[in-house]
CSV table of C-alpha atoms in Angstrom, one decimal:
chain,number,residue,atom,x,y,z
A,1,UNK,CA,9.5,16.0,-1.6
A,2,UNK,CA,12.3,18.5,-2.8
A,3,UNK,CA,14.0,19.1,-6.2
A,4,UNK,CA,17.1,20.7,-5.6
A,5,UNK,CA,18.1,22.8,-8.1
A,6,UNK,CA,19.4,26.2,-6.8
A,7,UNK,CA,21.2,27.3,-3.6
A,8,UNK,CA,18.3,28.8,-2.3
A,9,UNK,CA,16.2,25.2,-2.4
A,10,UNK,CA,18.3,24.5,1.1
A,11,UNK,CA,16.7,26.8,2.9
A,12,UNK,CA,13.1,24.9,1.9
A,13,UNK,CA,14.6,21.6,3.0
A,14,UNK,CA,15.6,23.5,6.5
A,15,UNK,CA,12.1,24.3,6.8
A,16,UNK,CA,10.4,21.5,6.0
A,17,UNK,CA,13.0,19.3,8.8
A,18,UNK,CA,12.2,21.9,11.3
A,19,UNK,CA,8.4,22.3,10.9
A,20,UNK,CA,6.0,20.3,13.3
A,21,UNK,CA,3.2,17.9,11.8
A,22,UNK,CA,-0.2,18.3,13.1
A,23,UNK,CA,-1.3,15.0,12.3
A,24,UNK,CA,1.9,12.7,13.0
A,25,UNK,CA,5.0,12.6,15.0
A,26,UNK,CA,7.5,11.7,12.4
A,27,UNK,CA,8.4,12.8,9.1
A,28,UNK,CA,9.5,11.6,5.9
A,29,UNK,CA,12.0,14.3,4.1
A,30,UNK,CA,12.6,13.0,0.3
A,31,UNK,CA,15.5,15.0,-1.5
A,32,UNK,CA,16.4,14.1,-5.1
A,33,UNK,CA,19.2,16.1,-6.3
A,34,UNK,CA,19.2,17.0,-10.2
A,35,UNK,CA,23.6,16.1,-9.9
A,36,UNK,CA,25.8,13.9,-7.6
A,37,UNK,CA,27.0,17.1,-6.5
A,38,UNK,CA,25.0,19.8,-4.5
A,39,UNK,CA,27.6,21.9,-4.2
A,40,UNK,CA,28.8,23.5,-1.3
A,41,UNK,CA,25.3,24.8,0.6
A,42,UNK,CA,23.9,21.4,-0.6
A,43,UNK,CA,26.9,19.6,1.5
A,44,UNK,CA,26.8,21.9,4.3
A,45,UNK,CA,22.6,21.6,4.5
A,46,UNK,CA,23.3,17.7,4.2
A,47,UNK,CA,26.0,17.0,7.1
A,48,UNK,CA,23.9,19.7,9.5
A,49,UNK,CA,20.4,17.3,9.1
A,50,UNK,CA,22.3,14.3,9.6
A,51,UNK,CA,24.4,16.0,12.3
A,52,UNK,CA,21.0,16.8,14.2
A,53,UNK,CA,20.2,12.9,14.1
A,54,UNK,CA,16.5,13.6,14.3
A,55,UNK,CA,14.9,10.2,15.7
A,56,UNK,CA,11.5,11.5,14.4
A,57,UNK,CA,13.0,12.4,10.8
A,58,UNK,CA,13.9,10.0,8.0
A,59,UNK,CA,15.7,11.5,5.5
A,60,UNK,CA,15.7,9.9,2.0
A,61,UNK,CA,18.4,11.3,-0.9
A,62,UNK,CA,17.6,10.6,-4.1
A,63,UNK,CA,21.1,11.3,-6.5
A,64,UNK,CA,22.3,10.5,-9.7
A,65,UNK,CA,24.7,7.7,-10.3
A,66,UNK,CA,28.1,8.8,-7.7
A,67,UNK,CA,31.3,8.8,-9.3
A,68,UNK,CA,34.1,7.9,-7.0
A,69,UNK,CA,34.9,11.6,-6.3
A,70,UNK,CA,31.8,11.5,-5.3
A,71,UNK,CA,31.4,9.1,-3.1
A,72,UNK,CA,34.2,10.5,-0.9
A,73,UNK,CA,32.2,13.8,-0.4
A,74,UNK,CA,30.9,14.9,3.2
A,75,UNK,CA,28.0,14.4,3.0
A,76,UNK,CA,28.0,10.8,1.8
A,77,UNK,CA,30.3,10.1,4.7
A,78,UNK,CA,27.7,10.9,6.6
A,79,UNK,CA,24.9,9.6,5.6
A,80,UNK,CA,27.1,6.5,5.6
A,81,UNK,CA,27.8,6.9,9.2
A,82,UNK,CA,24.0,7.5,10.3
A,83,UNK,CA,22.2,6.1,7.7
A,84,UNK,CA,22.7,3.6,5.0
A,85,UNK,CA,23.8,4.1,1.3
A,86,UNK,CA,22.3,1.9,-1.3
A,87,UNK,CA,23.0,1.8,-5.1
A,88,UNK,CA,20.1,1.1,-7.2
A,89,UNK,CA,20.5,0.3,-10.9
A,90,UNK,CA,17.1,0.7,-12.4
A,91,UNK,CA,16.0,-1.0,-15.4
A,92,UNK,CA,15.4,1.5,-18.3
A,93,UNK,CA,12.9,0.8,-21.0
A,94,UNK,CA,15.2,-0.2,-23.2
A,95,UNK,CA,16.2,-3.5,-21.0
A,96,UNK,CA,12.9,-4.0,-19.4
A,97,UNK,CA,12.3,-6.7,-22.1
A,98,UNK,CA,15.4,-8.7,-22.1
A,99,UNK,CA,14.7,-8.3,-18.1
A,100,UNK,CA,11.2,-10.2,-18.6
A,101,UNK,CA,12.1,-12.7,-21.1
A,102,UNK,CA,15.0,-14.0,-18.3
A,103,UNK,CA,12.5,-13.8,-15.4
A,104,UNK,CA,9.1,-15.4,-17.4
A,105,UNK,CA,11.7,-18.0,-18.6
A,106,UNK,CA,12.7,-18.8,-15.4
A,107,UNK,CA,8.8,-19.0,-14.6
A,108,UNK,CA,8.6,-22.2,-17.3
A,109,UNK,CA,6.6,-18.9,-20.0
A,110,UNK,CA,8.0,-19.0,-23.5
A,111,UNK,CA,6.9,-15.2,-24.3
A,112,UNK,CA,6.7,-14.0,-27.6
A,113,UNK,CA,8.5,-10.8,-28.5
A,114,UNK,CA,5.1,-9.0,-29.5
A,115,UNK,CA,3.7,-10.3,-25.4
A,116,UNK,CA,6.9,-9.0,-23.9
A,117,UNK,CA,6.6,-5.9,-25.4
A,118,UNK,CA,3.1,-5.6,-24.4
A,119,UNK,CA,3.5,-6.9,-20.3
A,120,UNK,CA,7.0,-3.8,-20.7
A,121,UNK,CA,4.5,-1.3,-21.6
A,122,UNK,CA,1.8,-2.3,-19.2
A,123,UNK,CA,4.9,-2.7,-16.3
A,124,UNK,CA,7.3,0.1,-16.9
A,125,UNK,CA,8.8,2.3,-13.9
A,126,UNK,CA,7.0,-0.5,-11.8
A,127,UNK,CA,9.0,-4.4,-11.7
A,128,UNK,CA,7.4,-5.7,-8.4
A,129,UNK,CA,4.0,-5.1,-10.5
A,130,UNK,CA,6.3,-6.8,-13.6
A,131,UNK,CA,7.3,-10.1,-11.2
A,132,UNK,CA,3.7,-9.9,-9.8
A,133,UNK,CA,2.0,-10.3,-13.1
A,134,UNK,CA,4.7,-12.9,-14.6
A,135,UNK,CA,3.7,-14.8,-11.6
A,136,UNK,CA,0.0,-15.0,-12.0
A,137,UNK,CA,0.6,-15.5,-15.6
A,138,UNK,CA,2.8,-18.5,-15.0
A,139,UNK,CA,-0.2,-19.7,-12.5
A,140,UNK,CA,-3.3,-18.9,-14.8
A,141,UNK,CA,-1.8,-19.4,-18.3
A,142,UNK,CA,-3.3,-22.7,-20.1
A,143,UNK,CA,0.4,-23.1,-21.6
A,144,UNK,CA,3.6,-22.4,-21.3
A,145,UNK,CA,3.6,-20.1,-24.5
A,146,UNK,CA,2.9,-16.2,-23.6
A,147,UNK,CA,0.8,-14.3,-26.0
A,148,UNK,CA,-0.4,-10.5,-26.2
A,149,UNK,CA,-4.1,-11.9,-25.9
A,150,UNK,CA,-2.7,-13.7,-22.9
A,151,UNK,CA,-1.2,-10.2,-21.6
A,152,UNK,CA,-4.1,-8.5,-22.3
A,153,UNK,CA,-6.6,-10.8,-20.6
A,154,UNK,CA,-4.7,-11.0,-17.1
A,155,UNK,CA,-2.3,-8.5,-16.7
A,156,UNK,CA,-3.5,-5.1,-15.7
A,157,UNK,CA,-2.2,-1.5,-16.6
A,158,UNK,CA,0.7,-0.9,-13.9
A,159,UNK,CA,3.2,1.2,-15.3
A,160,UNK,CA,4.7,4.1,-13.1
A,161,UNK,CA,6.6,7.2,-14.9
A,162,UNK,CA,8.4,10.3,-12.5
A,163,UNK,CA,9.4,13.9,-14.6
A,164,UNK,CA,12.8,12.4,-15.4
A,165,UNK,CA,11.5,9.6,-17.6
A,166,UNK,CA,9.2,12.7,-19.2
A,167,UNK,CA,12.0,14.9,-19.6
A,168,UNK,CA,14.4,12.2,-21.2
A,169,UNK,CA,11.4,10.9,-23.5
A,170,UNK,CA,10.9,15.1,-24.4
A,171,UNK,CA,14.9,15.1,-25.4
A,172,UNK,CA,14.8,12.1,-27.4
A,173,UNK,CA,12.0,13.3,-29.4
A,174,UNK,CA,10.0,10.1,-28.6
A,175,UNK,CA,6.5,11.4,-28.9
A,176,UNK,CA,4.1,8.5,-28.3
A,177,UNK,CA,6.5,7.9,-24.7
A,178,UNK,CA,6.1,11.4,-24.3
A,179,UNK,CA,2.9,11.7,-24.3
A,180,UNK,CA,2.3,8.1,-22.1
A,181,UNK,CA,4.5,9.5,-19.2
A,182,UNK,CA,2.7,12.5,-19.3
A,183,UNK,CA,-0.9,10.4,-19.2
A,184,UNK,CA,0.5,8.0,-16.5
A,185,UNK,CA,1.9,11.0,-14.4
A,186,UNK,CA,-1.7,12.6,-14.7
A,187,UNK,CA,-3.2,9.8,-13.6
A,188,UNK,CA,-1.1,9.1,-11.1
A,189,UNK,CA,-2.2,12.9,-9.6
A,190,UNK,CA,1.4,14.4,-10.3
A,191,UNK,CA,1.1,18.3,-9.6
A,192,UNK,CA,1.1,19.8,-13.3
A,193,UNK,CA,3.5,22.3,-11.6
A,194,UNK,CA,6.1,19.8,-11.3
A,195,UNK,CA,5.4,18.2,-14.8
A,196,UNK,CA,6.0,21.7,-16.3
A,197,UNK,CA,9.3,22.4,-14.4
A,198,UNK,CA,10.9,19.1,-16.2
A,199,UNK,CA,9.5,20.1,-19.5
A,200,UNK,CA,11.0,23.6,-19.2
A,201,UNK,CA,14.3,22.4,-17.5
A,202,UNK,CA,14.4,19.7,-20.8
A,203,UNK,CA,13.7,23.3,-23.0
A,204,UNK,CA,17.2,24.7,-21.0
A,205,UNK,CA,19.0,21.9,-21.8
A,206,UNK,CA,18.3,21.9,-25.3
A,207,UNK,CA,19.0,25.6,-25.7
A,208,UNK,CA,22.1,25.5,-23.8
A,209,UNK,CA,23.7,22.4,-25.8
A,210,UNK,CA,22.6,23.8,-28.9
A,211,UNK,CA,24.4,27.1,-27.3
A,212,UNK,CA,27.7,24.9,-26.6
A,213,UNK,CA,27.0,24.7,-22.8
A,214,UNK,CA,26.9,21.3,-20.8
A,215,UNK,CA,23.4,19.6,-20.1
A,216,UNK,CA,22.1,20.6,-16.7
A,217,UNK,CA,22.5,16.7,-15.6
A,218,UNK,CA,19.5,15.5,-14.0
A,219,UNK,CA,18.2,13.3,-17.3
A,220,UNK,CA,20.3,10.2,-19.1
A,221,UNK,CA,21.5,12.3,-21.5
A,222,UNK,CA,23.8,11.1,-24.3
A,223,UNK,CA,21.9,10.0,-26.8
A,224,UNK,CA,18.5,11.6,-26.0
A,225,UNK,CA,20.4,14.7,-26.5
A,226,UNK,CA,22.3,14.2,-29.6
A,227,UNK,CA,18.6,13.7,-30.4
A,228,UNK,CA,17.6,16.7,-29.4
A,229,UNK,CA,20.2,18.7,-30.8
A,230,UNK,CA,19.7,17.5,-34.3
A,231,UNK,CA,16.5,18.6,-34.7
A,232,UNK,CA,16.2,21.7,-32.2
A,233,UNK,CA,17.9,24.0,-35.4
A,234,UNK,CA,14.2,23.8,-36.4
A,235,UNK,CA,12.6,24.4,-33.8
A,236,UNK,CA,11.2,28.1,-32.8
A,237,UNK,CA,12.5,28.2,-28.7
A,238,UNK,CA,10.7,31.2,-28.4
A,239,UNK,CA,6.8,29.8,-29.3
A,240,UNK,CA,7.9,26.9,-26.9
A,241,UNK,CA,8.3,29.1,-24.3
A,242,UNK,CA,5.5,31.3,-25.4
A,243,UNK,CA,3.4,28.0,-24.8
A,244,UNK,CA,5.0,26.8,-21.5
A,245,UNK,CA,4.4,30.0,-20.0
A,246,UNK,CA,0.5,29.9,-21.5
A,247,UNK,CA,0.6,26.0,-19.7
A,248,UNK,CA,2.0,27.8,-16.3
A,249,UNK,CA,-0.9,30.9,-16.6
A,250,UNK,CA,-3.3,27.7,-16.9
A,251,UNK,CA,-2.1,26.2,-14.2
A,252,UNK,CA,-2.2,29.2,-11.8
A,253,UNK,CA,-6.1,29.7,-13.0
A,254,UNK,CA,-5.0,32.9,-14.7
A,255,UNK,CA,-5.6,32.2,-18.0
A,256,UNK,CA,-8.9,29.7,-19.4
A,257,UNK,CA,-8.0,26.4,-20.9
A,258,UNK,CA,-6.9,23.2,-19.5
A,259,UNK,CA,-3.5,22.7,-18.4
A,260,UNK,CA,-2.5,18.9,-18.9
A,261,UNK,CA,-4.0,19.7,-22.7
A,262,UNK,CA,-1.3,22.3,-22.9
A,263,UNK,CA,1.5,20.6,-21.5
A,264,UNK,CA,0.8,17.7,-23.7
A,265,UNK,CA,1.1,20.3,-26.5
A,266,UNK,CA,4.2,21.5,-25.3
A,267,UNK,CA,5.8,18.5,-25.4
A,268,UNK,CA,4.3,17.8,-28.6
A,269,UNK,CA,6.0,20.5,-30.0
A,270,UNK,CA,9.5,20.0,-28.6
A,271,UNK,CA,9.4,16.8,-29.6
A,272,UNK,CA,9.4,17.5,-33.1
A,273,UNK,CA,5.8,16.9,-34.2
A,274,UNK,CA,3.4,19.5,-32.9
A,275,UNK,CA,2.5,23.1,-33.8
A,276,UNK,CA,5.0,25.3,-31.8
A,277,UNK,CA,4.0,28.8,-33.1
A,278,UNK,CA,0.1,29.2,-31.8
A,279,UNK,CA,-0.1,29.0,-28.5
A,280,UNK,CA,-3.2,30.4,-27.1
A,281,UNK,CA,-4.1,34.0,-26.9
A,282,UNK,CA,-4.1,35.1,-23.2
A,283,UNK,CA,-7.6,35.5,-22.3
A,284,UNK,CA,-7.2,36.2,-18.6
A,285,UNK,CA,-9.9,35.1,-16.1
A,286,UNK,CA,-12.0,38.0,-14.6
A,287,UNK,CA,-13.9,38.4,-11.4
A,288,UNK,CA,-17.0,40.4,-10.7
């Protein structure tokens, strides 16, 4: 999997579509750009993959909503010509509860507002799990009416977060989502490297919008960072990356503490409602 965010990330993807497996014959190469745009490497990188039409190579690209300038770009051409292009409107937390009362309607359940909002946060990032558990509920409950004991009894913890969903939740200043997607992505084995790169790309795009610059593009912004930007006046920028630097010694085994502790404080923090000015002192591992 590559996160494209600089020039240089081509040259990685390159690699990784030329190197050989040891254990398998084909690959799977997943891209997800941060814009709709990767620029003029990113095109040229794109058309030359697809150009090599590599039967053992499946090449997935992962990209932000395309406008139409840029669906006429190159590289979507192509893909178009080799490959397939599919549009895929996800369902943000916000909706996932309108979404379940349609579909456990449609399954003869009358949920209750308190038992949808319990099956959304036991489902989010994860609707075949959501259909899945409506199903069995609408086959196991003793009536039609949904409850949260209901939910609770039957419908297990399924919910699926990726670094975006952390990084817009971070913006917003939504701590308690925060703080879930960064439990469910620890669970879920996410690299902490990868969990601190969308915490400190979240920090850049609060400093640069509080600078006047544009976001960076990669999250829904709009209103999670007119959030952000009315309370990052009082926040201290540089004790949050005093602490994300502490969270990226920790993760490198350079410096004694644990890591996912750090990076929920860090998020904490930018969020609004943790301590931002005592990160720990570097106490740096030794060796005899």
């Amino acid at each position: 999997m590559h996160f494209i965010e600089r020039a240089a990330d081509w040259n990685e993807v390159r690699a990784s579509c030329a190197s050989l497996s040891l254990f398998g014959a084909r690959r799977l190469v997943e891209i997800r750009l941060a814009t709709a745009r990767p620029g003029t490497a990113g095109n040229e990188a794109l058309v030359a993959l697809l150009a090599a039409n590599d039967p053992d190579t499946l090449l997935l690209v992962m990209t932000p909503r395309l406008d139409r300038d840029a669906q006429s770009a190159e590289w979507v051409r192509a893909i178009e010509t080799r490959g397939a292009w599919v549009q895929v409107w996800p369902v943000d937390v916000q909706r996932l509860v309108g979404w379940l009362r349609v579909r456990a309607r449609r399954l003869g359940l009358e949920p209750g507002d308190d038992a949808l909002a319990l099956l959304a946060a036991r489902t989010e990032g994860n609707l075949l799990a959501a259909h899945q558990e409506l199903t069995k509920l609408a086959l196991l409950a003793p009536t039609t009416a949904l409850t949260p004991d209901g939910v609770l009894a039957s419908v297990a913890d399924s919910a699926r977060f990726d670094v975006f969903q952390l990084g817009e939740a971070v913006l917003a200043g939504e701590t308690a989502r925060a703080l879930r997607v960064l439990a469910g992505l620890r669970a879920e084995g996410t690299e902490p490297t990868l969990v601190l790169w969308a915490l400190t790309r979240a920090l850049r795009d609060m400093w640069s919008a509080l600078q006047g610059g544009g976001p960076s593009g990669w999250q829904r912004q709009s209103a999670a960072l007119e959030a952000a930007l009315r309370r990052a006046p009082r926040l201290s920028f540089a004790a949050l990356a005093a602490r994300a630097a502490c969270a990226d010694r920790m993760i490198k085994g350079r410096l004694e503490g644990d890591a996912w502790d750090e990076l929920a404080l860090l998020a904490a923090a930018m969020c609004g409602t943790g301590t931002v000015n005592a990160p720990p002192q570097p106490r740096m591992r030794t060796t005899a």
